[in-house]
Amino acid sequence: MAAADGETVALRTEVAALRLRVLELQRENQRLAQIASTCTCGCKEDTVPPSPVASANLYGCDQEVHKGKPHECTSSVHDCNGSVGGHSDVPKIRRNRANRTGHQVGTVSHCQKRLIALKIMYFGQRFYGFASEAQTEPTIESEIFKALERARLLVSSRKDSCYSRCGRTDKGVSATGQVISLYLRSNMKDAGGNTLDEGSEIDYVRVLNKSLPRDIRVIGWCPVAADFLARFSCLGREYKYLFWKGDLDTSKMQKAASKFIGEHDFRNFCKMDATNVSNYKRRITDFDISACDQRSNDDELWAMTIKGSAFLWHQVRCMVAVLFLIGQGLESPFVVESLLDITKSPRKPQYTMAPELPLILRSCLFDKVSFMCSSGASQALIEHFKDEYHQYMLQAAIFYEALSCLSIPEPNSFESHQKKRNHIPLISRQTEPSYEERTAKVKAKSAVLS
């Protein structure tokens, strides 16, 4: 009986404590409500017409020519002249736990915004490509948006930020000149248009690089006009593919590479996507193969530099693969002409495309876009790249040390001769389905589903 009385007293004491806590919370709620009612922060919405432009490209750098009207954002503008970090008025953050990439989204909802183009460098070895649609992480894009959220630079969701990317590089591919555009928070009272005011604006390069992983860096930014889209405003792209010369006949490779220049149908030099792409004509403006003035293990580093207005999915790696076969003496330079003639070769022969690691999206060309970087941020970038370069050189030295412990056999000319004997010419190989066969299959499948 005494034990029951003791439990009753304890429960009554706990209930009394809970009542006191409820009263304290009610008083705190009233105090916060009073503060909120006296707040004078203005909130003026400026609705912008919805975008007529489709979502960002699905494959490669560019698949189809954009024929829509200028792209405009659908998010609203809020008056707030806050700066990133250290501002006394902490901006409100809207959290969205249903984000597809699995991390919380923090957006500053009471700030001025402006359309910004960012120039980005990344070393792609550990990433599953640039775009995050594949649902596999890490991707460069997912890391960039995590950094934007941590820095509180987003003024709306990714969907409403008018985000556009110039190119969608594949798994393992790197870039020194990738470009994206989107609306970001701004310190400018009148942040519209593409007015340059580096001194009073947020140092986007410095702020973002503090939040990005070491193998991704923003190297420049530029305010752009409201109709700017990183994908469709791009006038040209430049790729570079690095390789060791070895025994390759680079003169034959250059002779064959020159046949790519001009407008051609590249369906035999890409991964065909008949569902989304109907036009496989692309224009190559320059294709140069030259030495890089770097040597290692009695070999010389070379590079293929390819310039064009737009590229198909895996187009560069397919062109490089065929050129390597030519450089090895396994194919004639004239095989390029045969594969570009879709009347003679309507189906792509089966061959393995070149590895992804040596491929770099070197630059993207725009009209009246001049990327800038503050002196402090520029110096930090130089020190960062020097440090990364030294770290990778140390790793290379370790592998070279291991190599020096082995006895290297003499070159076997028989193996090279045997490889040529076993080689099946591209024109004689089994082929993939043609574009017409692929589209017929897609239509038949759609008819069954309907």
C-alpha positions as a printed Julia matrix, in Angstrom:
450×3 Matrix{Float64}:
  0.0     0.0     0.0
  2.83    2.3     0.88
  4.48    1.54   -2.46
  1.29    2.46   -4.35
  1.03    5.75   -2.44
  4.64    6.51   -3.36
  3.96    5.92   -7.08
  0.88    8.18   -6.91
  2.91   11.02   -5.36
  5.62   10.62   -7.99
  3.08   10.77  -10.83
  1.43   13.88   -9.36
  4.84   15.54   -9.07
  5.66   14.72  -12.7
  2.28   16.05  -13.91
  2.84   19.29  -11.99
  6.29   19.69  -13.58
  4.84   19.13  -17.05
  2.15   21.77  -16.42
  4.84   24.28  -15.43
  6.78   23.46  -18.61
  3.66   24.0   -20.74
  3.14   27.42  -19.14
  6.77   28.34  -19.85
  6.41   27.33  -23.52
  3.2    29.32  -23.85
  4.9    32.45  -22.48
  7.85   31.93  -24.88
  5.43   31.51  -27.78
  3.68   34.78  -26.88
  7.04   36.59  -26.68
  8.12   35.34  -30.13
  4.73   36.2   -31.64
  5.06   39.77  -30.32
  8.53   40.09  -31.9
  7.23   38.75  -35.2
  4.33   41.2   -35.23
  6.7    44.18  -34.96
  9.03   42.96  -37.76
  9.33   45.51  -40.6
 11.11   43.29  -43.13
  9.41   43.84  -46.48
  8.53   41.01  -48.78
  7.69   42.1   -52.3
  6.98   39.41  -54.87
  7.78   39.85  -58.49
  6.29   37.06  -60.54
  8.12   36.12  -63.73
  6.42   34.29  -66.62
  6.97   30.52  -66.71
  9.72   28.99  -68.79
  8.96   27.69  -72.28
 12.23   25.79  -72.39
 12.41   22.05  -71.81
 14.57   20.52  -69.09
 18.35   20.34  -69.39
 19.91   18.03  -71.96
 19.78   14.29  -71.4
 22.97   13.16  -73.01
 26.38   14.47  -74.02
 26.9    18.18  -74.49
 24.03   18.9   -76.81
 21.49   16.67  -78.53
 19.08   18.91  -80.4
 19.06   22.56  -81.48
 16.93   24.71  -79.15
 14.1    26.46  -80.99
 12.2    27.87  -78.01
 11.9    31.38  -76.64
 14.2    32.91  -73.99
 14.16   31.01  -70.72
 12.85   32.85  -67.69
 12.53   31.9   -64.05
  9.26   31.24  -62.24
 10.48   31.9   -58.7
  9.77   35.13  -56.83
 12.11   37.93  -55.78
 12.31   39.03  -52.14
 13.85   42.23  -50.77
 16.84   41.49  -48.56
 20.36   42.85  -48.84
 22.13   40.12  -46.9
 25.64   38.85  -47.44
 26.94   35.33  -47.17
 28.22   34.68  -43.69
 28.56   37.17  -40.85
 25.32   39.1   -41.51
 23.33   40.06  -38.43
 19.98   39.19  -40.02
 20.12   35.45  -40.46
 18.09   34.56  -43.59
 15.18   32.19  -43.31
 15.85   28.68  -44.55
 13.26   26.47  -46.19
 13.93   22.75  -45.72
 12.77   20.1   -48.13
 13.44   16.6   -46.85
 12.09   14.97  -49.99
 15.07   16.05  -52.05
 15.97   13.43  -54.63
 19.69   13.5   -53.82
 19.04   12.55  -50.21
 20.25   15.71  -48.48
 18.33   18.65  -47.01
 17.83   21.65  -49.21
 18.53   25.04  -47.65
 17.28   28.03  -49.64
 17.39   31.69  -48.69
 13.83   32.84  -49.21
 14.08   36.62  -48.51
 16.92   37.81  -50.73
 17.63   39.57  -53.99
 18.73   37.26  -56.77
 20.49   37.46  -60.11
 21.21   35.04  -62.94
 24.81   33.87  -62.63
 27.04   31.76  -64.88
 29.67   29.71  -63.06
 32.79   28.24  -64.7
 33.71   24.95  -63.08
 36.73   22.63  -63.02
 36.55   19.05  -61.78
 38.64   15.87  -61.81
 36.09   13.23  -62.73
 37.78    9.99  -61.66
 35.65    9.28  -58.56
 32.35   10.69  -59.87
 29.48    8.97  -61.68
 29.36   11.69  -64.32
 28.24   15.3   -64.09
 24.44   15.03  -63.99
 22.56   13.66  -60.98
 19.58   12.13  -62.83
 21.17    8.68  -62.78
 20.37    8.4   -59.04
 23.93    7.25  -58.38
 26.2     9.38  -56.23
 28.56   11.05  -56.04
 28.06   13.25  -59.12
 29.6    16.65  -59.75
 26.17   18.23  -59.95
 25.01   16.85  -56.61
 28.19   18.12  -54.92
 27.73   21.59  -56.43
 24.17   21.87  -55.15
 25.22   20.69  -51.69
 27.79   23.5   -51.66
 25.22   26.05  -52.86
 22.88   25.01  -50.05
 25.6    25.08  -47.38
 26.62   28.57  -48.53
 22.95   29.69  -48.54
 23.23   30.96  -52.09
 20.06   29.36  -53.46
 17.04   31.67  -53.4
 14.6    28.96  -54.49
 14.5    25.27  -55.25
 16.67   23.84  -57.99
 13.59   23.48  -60.19
 12.7    27.18  -59.82
 16.28   28.48  -60.1
 16.33   28.24  -63.93
 19.29   25.87  -63.68
 21.04   24.93  -66.93
 24.29   23.09  -67.64
 26.43   23.43  -70.74
 27.43   19.78  -70.95
 26.67   16.44  -69.37
 30.02   14.65  -69.12
 30.1    10.91  -68.5
 31.45    8.89  -65.59
 35.17    9.54  -65.1
 35.39   12.51  -67.52
 36.98   15.74  -66.26
 36.52   19.42  -67.13
 38.43   22.66  -66.89
 35.71   24.78  -68.48
 32.27   23.37  -67.65
 29.62   26.11  -67.3
 26.32   26.18  -65.43
 23.82   29.01  -64.95
 21.16   29.63  -62.32
 19.66   32.31  -60.09
 21.7    32.89  -56.94
 21.52   35.19  -53.96
 22.93   38.67  -54.56
 24.07   41.66  -52.52
 22.96   44.06  -55.24
 19.8    46.11  -54.64
 19.17   46.1   -58.39
 20.51   42.68  -59.36
 18.75   42.4   -62.7
 20.53   42.14  -66.02
 24.22   41.41  -66.43
 25.71   44.48  -64.73
 29.26   43.9   -63.49
 30.02   45.11  -59.97
 32.63   42.77  -58.57
 33.52   44.92  -55.58
 30.15   44.95  -53.83
 28.85   41.55  -54.97
 29.24   38.2   -53.22
 32.57   36.54  -54.0
 30.91   33.44  -55.44
 34.22   31.72  -56.25
 35.64   32.09  -52.74
 32.4    31.23  -50.93
 31.62   28.11  -52.98
 35.15   26.71  -52.97
 35.06   26.64  -49.17
 32.18   24.15  -49.36
 33.21   22.05  -52.38
 35.32   18.85  -52.26
 38.96   19.21  -53.31
 38.4    17.7   -56.79
 35.76   20.3   -57.75
 36.44   24.02  -57.99
 34.6    27.11  -59.24
 37.15   29.14  -61.2
 35.03   32.08  -62.35
 31.6    33.73  -62.36
 29.73   36.24  -64.48
 26.28   37.87  -64.27
 24.28   37.13  -67.4
 21.09   38.36  -69.08
 17.69   36.89  -68.23
 17.51   34.94  -71.51
 20.87   33.2   -70.92
 20.99   29.39  -70.76
 24.29   27.59  -70.25
 23.23   24.86  -72.65
 21.54   26.74  -75.47
 23.56   29.98  -75.29
 26.81   28.07  -75.87
 28.36   28.78  -79.28
 30.97   26.03  -79.18
 32.71   23.42  -77.06
 36.3    22.25  -76.96
 37.4    18.8   -75.81
 40.91   17.5   -75.2
 41.88   13.82  -75.11
 45.29   12.94  -73.65
 47.26    9.84  -74.67
 50.77    8.41  -74.68
 52.21    8.25  -78.18
 53.98    4.89  -77.91
 54.16    3.32  -81.37
 51.13    5.16  -82.74
 51.5     6.71  -86.2
 50.24   10.2   -85.37
 50.66   11.44  -88.97
 48.1     8.88  -90.17
 45.85    9.76  -87.23
 45.98   13.46  -88.14
 45.21   12.67  -91.79
 42.13   10.71  -90.69
 41.13   13.31  -88.09
 40.99   16.03  -90.74
 38.16   14.1   -92.41
 35.95   14.79  -89.37
 36.1    18.56  -89.97
 32.87   20.02  -91.36
 29.23   18.99  -90.94
 28.65   15.24  -91.04
 26.2    12.63  -89.83
 28.02   11.08  -86.83
 25.59    8.23  -86.08
 28.45    5.72  -86.54
 30.6     7.68  -84.05
 28.27    7.89  -81.04
 25.98    5.94  -78.75
 22.68    6.17  -80.58
 19.59    7.28  -78.66
 16.76    6.91  -81.17
 14.15    7.72  -78.53
 15.37   11.28  -77.92
 17.56   12.14  -80.91
 16.57   12.22  -84.58
 19.27   14.51  -85.99
 22.81   13.11  -85.89
 24.44   15.87  -87.93
 27.08   17.86  -86.06
 29.76   20.33  -87.15
 33.43   19.9   -86.19
 35.43   23.09  -86.68
 38.9    21.89  -85.7
 40.62   18.56  -84.94
 44.3    18.79  -84.02
 46.7    16.1   -82.78
 49.91   17.42  -81.24
 52.6    16.77  -78.61
 52.22   18.19  -75.08
 55.94   18.62  -74.31
 55.81   16.1   -71.44
 57.71   12.81  -71.28
 57.67    9.74  -69.02
 59.26    6.29  -69.29
 60.75    7.17  -72.71
 57.27    8.02  -73.96
 55.72   11.32  -74.98
 52.35   12.73  -73.95
 50.13   13.85  -76.83
 46.66   15.35  -77.07
 43.75   15.45  -79.49
 41.97   18.8   -79.39
 38.47   18.77  -80.87
 36.29   21.85  -81.36
 32.67   21.91  -82.47
 29.33   23.58  -81.92
 27.8    20.52  -80.23
 28.51   16.84  -79.69
 26.52   13.61  -79.5
 26.56   11.11  -76.65
 30.05    9.47  -76.52
 30.96   11.07  -79.86
 34.46   12.17  -78.88
 35.42    8.8   -77.36
 34.14    6.96  -80.45
 36.12    9.18  -82.84
 39.25    8.72  -80.7
 38.79    4.92  -80.64
 38.76    4.73  -84.45
 41.8     7.02  -84.68
 43.7     4.73  -82.3
 42.99    1.77  -84.6
 44.37    3.84  -87.48
 47.43    4.85  -85.45
 48.15    1.18  -84.69
 48.06    0.37  -88.4
 44.95   -1.79  -87.98
 42.73    0.46  -90.09
 43.22    2.79  -93.05
 42.6     6.54  -92.6
 39.91    6.18  -95.29
 37.74    4.15  -92.89
 36.57    7.49  -91.45
 35.1     8.49  -94.81
 33.35    5.12  -95.08
 31.77    5.43  -91.63
 30.68    9.02  -92.25
 28.88    7.88  -95.41
 25.61    6.6   -93.88
 24.39    5.44  -97.31
 27.36    3.06  -97.55
 27.43    2.33  -93.78
 23.88    2.72  -92.38
 24.7     0.59  -89.33
 27.46    1.27  -86.82
 30.06   -1.52  -86.59
 30.65   -2.86  -83.1
 33.82   -1.47  -81.5
 34.96   -0.42  -78.04
 35.14    3.34  -77.47
 38.23    4.97  -75.93
 38.6     5.11  -72.1
 36.94    8.02  -70.3
 39.69    9.11  -67.89
 41.9    11.08  -70.37
 38.93   13.08  -71.72
 38.54   16.74  -70.66
 35.8    19.26  -71.45
 38.32   22.05  -71.85
 36.17   25.1   -72.57
 32.74   26.38  -73.6
 32.38   29.46  -75.8
 29.79   32.19  -75.15
 29.13   35.64  -76.57
 29.68   38.59  -74.19
 30.41   36.38  -71.18
 33.62   37.25  -69.35
 34.28   35.16  -66.26
 35.94   36.91  -63.34
 37.6    35.91  -60.1
 38.79   38.1   -57.23
 42.53   38.3   -56.59
 42.16   36.52  -53.25
 40.09   33.7   -54.72
 42.46   33.43  -57.71
 45.5    33.1   -55.46
 43.73   30.45  -53.41
 42.93   28.51  -56.61
 46.57   28.64  -57.74
 47.78   27.3   -54.4
 45.1    24.61  -54.41
 45.95   23.34  -57.92
 49.68   23.38  -57.15
 49.08   21.33  -54.02
 46.87   18.82  -55.86
 49.45   18.53  -58.65
 52.23   17.82  -56.13
 50.12   15.19  -54.37
 49.44   13.33  -57.62
 53.11   13.59  -58.58
 54.01   11.9   -55.28
 51.57    9.1   -56.05
 53.08    8.72  -59.53
 56.57    8.58  -57.97
 55.47    5.65  -55.78
 54.29    3.67  -58.81
 57.48    4.58  -60.67
 59.49    3.28  -57.71
 57.6    -0.03  -57.92
 58.24   -0.15  -61.68
 61.97    0.29  -61.14
 62.03   -2.89  -59.04
 60.94   -5.0   -62.01
 62.89   -6.23  -64.99
 61.22   -4.94  -68.15
 61.18   -7.49  -71.0
 62.13   -6.56  -74.53
 59.27   -5.62  -76.91
 57.71   -8.67  -78.52
 57.24   -8.05  -82.23
 55.41  -11.38  -82.6
 52.57  -10.19  -80.31
 52.17   -7.04  -82.4
 52.07   -9.06  -85.62
 49.57  -11.5   -84.09
 47.33   -8.61  -83.02
 47.19   -7.34  -86.61
 46.4   -10.82  -87.91
 43.5   -11.2   -85.42
 42.08   -7.76  -86.12
 38.68   -7.7   -87.85
 38.29   -4.59  -90.05
 35.54   -2.24  -88.88
 33.65   -2.44  -92.17
 33.55   -6.27  -91.87
 32.35   -6.43  -88.27
 28.89   -7.18  -86.93
 26.79   -4.02  -86.81
 24.33   -2.45  -84.43
 20.71   -1.74  -85.46
 20.27    1.25  -87.75
 18.4     4.38  -86.71
 15.35    3.31  -88.7
 15.34   -0.13  -87.08
 15.64    1.42  -83.62
 12.77    3.87  -84.16
 10.56    1.11  -85.56
 11.22   -0.92  -82.41
 10.37    2.07  -80.2
  7.1     2.66  -82.08
  6.15   -1.02  -81.87
  6.81   -1.03  -78.13
  4.74    2.14  -77.66
  1.85    0.61  -79.64
  1.85   -2.48  -77.41
  1.87   -0.39  -74.22
 -0.99    1.81  -75.47
